[in-house]
C-alpha cells in the first residue's frame, strides 16, 4: 500500500506518525517495506516486511519499532494530533482527544432532551 492510499484511510492527526513509518524502510536495510498498516483496537498497527525472516536481531528491532508505533498512536488524537485516549464506547474504537471525542460521541448518540429544561409537571 502506498503512502497516499494509507493516509486516506486515517485521520490527519496521525499523518506525521504515518510519514515517519514510511521512512523506516529507507533507514533499515533489513526492512523491505510495509506489509500491513491498519487501525486495530483504536491504535495504528504496522507490520513491516522482513528481508530475512530467520534473523532474530532484525526481528527484535522491527518488532520493537512496531510496538513503539502502536504505543505512540494510543496517545495521539487521530483527528487532530492533540493528546488523545482510546475511546472504546464508539462504534469504531478510536484514539481521540476530549474535543474530537465529544464531537464523535454526539454524532453517534442521540442526546435525550434535558429534564431540567422541561416545565414543572402537575401532579
Ligand atoms: Zn482531537
PDB file of C-alpha atoms and ligand atoms in Angstrom:
ATOM      1  CA  UNK A   1       0.000   0.000   0.000  1.00  0.00           C
ATOM      2  CA  UNK A   2       1.500   3.356  -0.947  1.00  0.00           C
ATOM      3  CA  UNK A   3       1.657   6.270   1.451  1.00  0.00           C
ATOM      4  CA  UNK A   4      -1.080   8.346  -0.197  1.00  0.00           C
ATOM      5  CA  UNK A   5      -3.574   5.475  -0.049  1.00  0.00           C
ATOM      6  CA  UNK A   6      -2.630   4.842   3.560  1.00  0.00           C
ATOM      7  CA  UNK A   7      -3.052   8.486   4.551  1.00  0.00           C
ATOM      8  CA  UNK A   8      -6.571   8.487   3.096  1.00  0.00           C
ATOM      9  CA  UNK A   9      -7.543   5.662   5.450  1.00  0.00           C
ATOM     10  CA  UNK A  10      -6.727   7.596   8.608  1.00  0.00           C
ATOM     11  CA  UNK A  11      -7.426  10.919  10.255  1.00  0.00           C
ATOM     12  CA  UNK A  12      -4.904  13.730   9.731  1.00  0.00           C
ATOM     13  CA  UNK A  13      -3.825  13.660  13.395  1.00  0.00           C
ATOM     14  CA  UNK A  14      -1.794  10.550  12.628  1.00  0.00           C
ATOM     15  CA  UNK A  15      -0.247  11.824   9.388  1.00  0.00           C
ATOM     16  CA  UNK A  16       3.132  12.766  10.863  1.00  0.00           C
ATOM     17  CA  UNK A  17       3.362   9.375  12.596  1.00  0.00           C
ATOM     18  CA  UNK A  18       2.498   7.606   9.324  1.00  0.00           C
ATOM     19  CA  UNK A  19       5.065   9.744   7.453  1.00  0.00           C
ATOM     20  CA  UNK A  20       7.637   8.513   9.976  1.00  0.00           C
ATOM     21  CA  UNK A  21       6.549   4.897   9.485  1.00  0.00           C
ATOM     22  CA  UNK A  22       7.231   5.207   5.764  1.00  0.00           C
ATOM     23  CA  UNK A  23      10.830   6.366   6.395  1.00  0.00           C
ATOM     24  CA  UNK A  24      11.776   3.190   8.302  1.00  0.00           C
ATOM     25  CA  UNK A  25      12.296   1.157   5.140  1.00  0.00           C
ATOM     26  CA  UNK A  26      14.792   3.737   3.857  1.00  0.00           C
ATOM     27  CA  UNK A  27      16.741   3.690   7.108  1.00  0.00           C
ATOM     28  CA  UNK A  28      16.932  -0.032   7.792  1.00  0.00           C
ATOM     29  CA  UNK A  29      18.352  -2.264   5.080  1.00  0.00           C
ATOM     30  CA  UNK A  30      16.588  -5.309   6.526  1.00  0.00           C
ATOM     31  CA  UNK A  31      13.150  -3.680   6.328  1.00  0.00           C
ATOM     32  CA  UNK A  32      11.598  -4.369   2.965  1.00  0.00           C
ATOM     33  CA  UNK A  33       8.573  -2.083   3.115  1.00  0.00           C
ATOM     34  CA  UNK A  34       5.240  -2.277   4.896  1.00  0.00           C
ATOM     35  CA  UNK A  35       3.223  -5.479   4.904  1.00  0.00           C
ATOM     36  CA  UNK A  36       0.187  -4.213   6.831  1.00  0.00           C
ATOM     37  CA  UNK A  37      -0.812  -0.800   8.185  1.00  0.00           C
ATOM     38  CA  UNK A  38      -4.245  -0.667   9.778  1.00  0.00           C
ATOM     39  CA  UNK A  39      -6.332   0.597  12.678  1.00  0.00           C
ATOM     40  CA  UNK A  40      -6.510  -2.081  15.352  1.00  0.00           C
ATOM     41  CA  UNK A  41      -8.266  -1.556  18.696  1.00  0.00           C
ATOM     42  CA  UNK A  42      -8.135   2.179  18.018  1.00  0.00           C
ATOM     43  CA  UNK A  43      -4.367   2.162  17.508  1.00  0.00           C
ATOM     44  CA  UNK A  44      -2.085   2.196  14.484  1.00  0.00           C
ATOM     45  CA  UNK A  45      -0.901  -1.338  13.803  1.00  0.00           C
ATOM     46  CA  UNK A  46       2.058  -1.781  11.446  1.00  0.00           C
ATOM     47  CA  UNK A  47       3.810  -4.932  10.281  1.00  0.00           C
ATOM     48  CA  UNK A  48       6.994  -4.436   8.260  1.00  0.00           C
ATOM     49  CA  UNK A  49       8.184  -6.811   5.565  1.00  0.00           C
ATOM     50  CA  UNK A  50      11.378  -8.568   6.632  1.00  0.00           C
ATOM     51  CA  UNK A  51      14.198  -9.272   4.204  1.00  0.00           C
ATOM     52  CA  UNK A  52      15.391 -12.179   6.337  1.00  0.00           C
ATOM     53  CA  UNK A  53      12.801 -13.998   8.450  1.00  0.00           C
ATOM     54  CA  UNK A  54      15.446 -16.076  10.240  1.00  0.00           C
ATOM     55  CA  UNK A  55      17.493 -13.194  11.666  1.00  0.00           C
ATOM     56  CA  UNK A  56      16.387 -12.800  15.279  1.00  0.00           C
ATOM     57  CA  UNK A  57      18.148  -9.448  15.767  1.00  0.00           C
ATOM     58  CA  UNK A  58      16.324  -7.931  12.798  1.00  0.00           C
ATOM     59  CA  UNK A  59      13.102  -9.424  14.099  1.00  0.00           C
ATOM     60  CA  UNK A  60      13.684  -7.911  17.538  1.00  0.00           C
ATOM     61  CA  UNK A  61      14.359  -4.445  16.134  1.00  0.00           C
ATOM     62  CA  UNK A  62      11.354  -4.438  13.784  1.00  0.00           C
ATOM     63  CA  UNK A  63       9.034  -5.820  16.480  1.00  0.00           C
ATOM     64  CA  UNK A  64      10.242  -3.081  18.855  1.00  0.00           C
ATOM     65  CA  UNK A  65       9.534  -0.378  16.267  1.00  0.00           C
ATOM     66  CA  UNK A  66       6.095  -1.849  15.515  1.00  0.00           C
ATOM     67  CA  UNK A  67       5.295  -1.866  19.224  1.00  0.00           C
ATOM     68  CA  UNK A  68       6.550   1.711  19.661  1.00  0.00           C
ATOM     69  CA  UNK A  69       4.360   2.959  16.789  1.00  0.00           C
ATOM     70  CA  UNK A  70       1.327   1.309  18.361  1.00  0.00           C
ATOM     71  CA  UNK A  71       2.029   2.862  21.788  1.00  0.00           C
ATOM     72  CA  UNK A  72       2.578   6.336  20.290  1.00  0.00           C
ATOM     73  CA  UNK A  73      -0.670   6.140  18.322  1.00  0.00           C
ATOM     74  CA  UNK A  74      -2.549   5.289  21.523  1.00  0.00           C
ATOM     75  CA  UNK A  75      -1.768   8.810  22.814  1.00  0.00           C
ATOM     76  CA  UNK A  76      -2.296  10.867  19.642  1.00  0.00           C
ATOM     77  CA  UNK A  77      -5.772  12.014  18.592  1.00  0.00           C
ATOM     78  CA  UNK A  78      -6.331  10.503  15.163  1.00  0.00           C
ATOM     79  CA  UNK A  79      -8.406  13.519  14.087  1.00  0.00           C
ATOM     80  CA  UNK A  80      -6.310  16.498  15.207  1.00  0.00           C
ATOM     81  CA  UNK A  81      -2.973  15.289  16.600  1.00  0.00           C
ATOM     82  CA  UNK A  82      -3.515  16.560  20.153  1.00  0.00           C
ATOM     83  CA  UNK A  83      -3.075  14.301  23.175  1.00  0.00           C
ATOM     84  CA  UNK A  84      -5.700  11.576  22.946  1.00  0.00           C
ATOM     85  CA  UNK A  85      -7.015   8.478  24.642  1.00  0.00           C
ATOM     86  CA  UNK A  86      -8.514   5.295  23.266  1.00  0.00           C
ATOM     87  CA  UNK A  87     -12.303   5.686  23.172  1.00  0.00           C
ATOM     88  CA  UNK A  88     -13.896   2.278  23.367  1.00  0.00           C
ATOM     89  CA  UNK A  89     -17.557   3.334  23.575  1.00  0.00           C
ATOM     90  CA  UNK A  90     -17.789   4.434  19.942  1.00  0.00           C
ATOM     91  CA  UNK A  91     -18.969   2.161  17.101  1.00  0.00           C
ATOM     92  CA  UNK A  92     -15.355   2.127  15.875  1.00  0.00           C
ATOM     93  CA  UNK A  93     -12.736   2.276  18.649  1.00  0.00           C
ATOM     94  CA  UNK A  94     -10.522   5.324  18.060  1.00  0.00           C
ATOM     95  CA  UNK A  95      -7.871   7.351  19.847  1.00  0.00           C
ATOM     96  CA  UNK A  96      -9.290  10.853  20.253  1.00  0.00           C
ATOM     97  CA  UNK A  97      -8.747  13.995  22.335  1.00  0.00           C
ATOM     98  CA  UNK A  98     -11.597  15.216  24.541  1.00  0.00           C
ATOM     99  CA  UNK A  99     -12.907  17.672  21.935  1.00  0.00           C
ATOM    100  CA  UNK A 100     -12.908  15.244  18.996  1.00  0.00           C
ATOM    101  CA  UNK A 101     -14.350  12.538  21.212  1.00  0.00           C
ATOM    102  CA  UNK A 102     -17.227  14.810  22.264  1.00  0.00           C
ATOM    103  CA  UNK A 103     -17.988  15.636  18.619  1.00  0.00           C
ATOM    104  CA  UNK A 104     -17.853  11.999  17.547  1.00  0.00           C
ATOM    105  CA  UNK A 105     -19.869  10.905  20.550  1.00  0.00           C
ATOM    106  CA  UNK A 106     -22.689  13.355  19.809  1.00  0.00           C
ATOM    107  CA  UNK A 107     -22.647  12.282  16.142  1.00  0.00           C
ATOM    108  CA  UNK A 108     -23.448   8.704  17.080  1.00  0.00           C
ATOM    109  CA  UNK A 109     -25.615   9.204  20.141  1.00  0.00           C
ATOM    110  CA  UNK A 110     -28.943  10.958  20.300  1.00  0.00           C
ATOM    111  CA  UNK A 111     -28.958  13.146  23.353  1.00  0.00           C
ATOM    112  CA  UNK A 112     -32.270  12.969  25.233  1.00  0.00           C
ATOM    113  CA  UNK A 113     -33.878  16.357  25.892  1.00  0.00           C
ATOM    114  CA  UNK A 114     -32.783  17.621  29.248  1.00  0.00           C
ATOM    115  CA  UNK A 115     -35.231  17.015  32.056  1.00  0.00           C
ATOM    116  CA  UNK A 116     -34.129  20.328  33.629  1.00  0.00           C
ATOM    117  CA  UNK A 117     -35.480  22.253  30.619  1.00  0.00           C
ATOM    118  CA  UNK A 118     -38.982  20.895  30.974  1.00  0.00           C
ATOM    119  CA  UNK A 119     -41.861  22.774  32.606  1.00  0.00           C
ATOM    120  CA  UNK A 120     -42.736  21.656  36.116  1.00  0.00           C
ATOM    121  CA  UNK A 121     -45.117  18.734  35.986  1.00  0.00           C
ATOM    122  CA  UNK A 122     -48.552  18.986  37.588  1.00  0.00           C
ATOM    123  CA  UNK A 123     -49.022  16.081  39.913  1.00  0.00           C
TER     124      UNK A 123
HETATM  125 ZN1  LIG B   1      -8.640  15.726  18.505  1.00  0.00          ZN
END
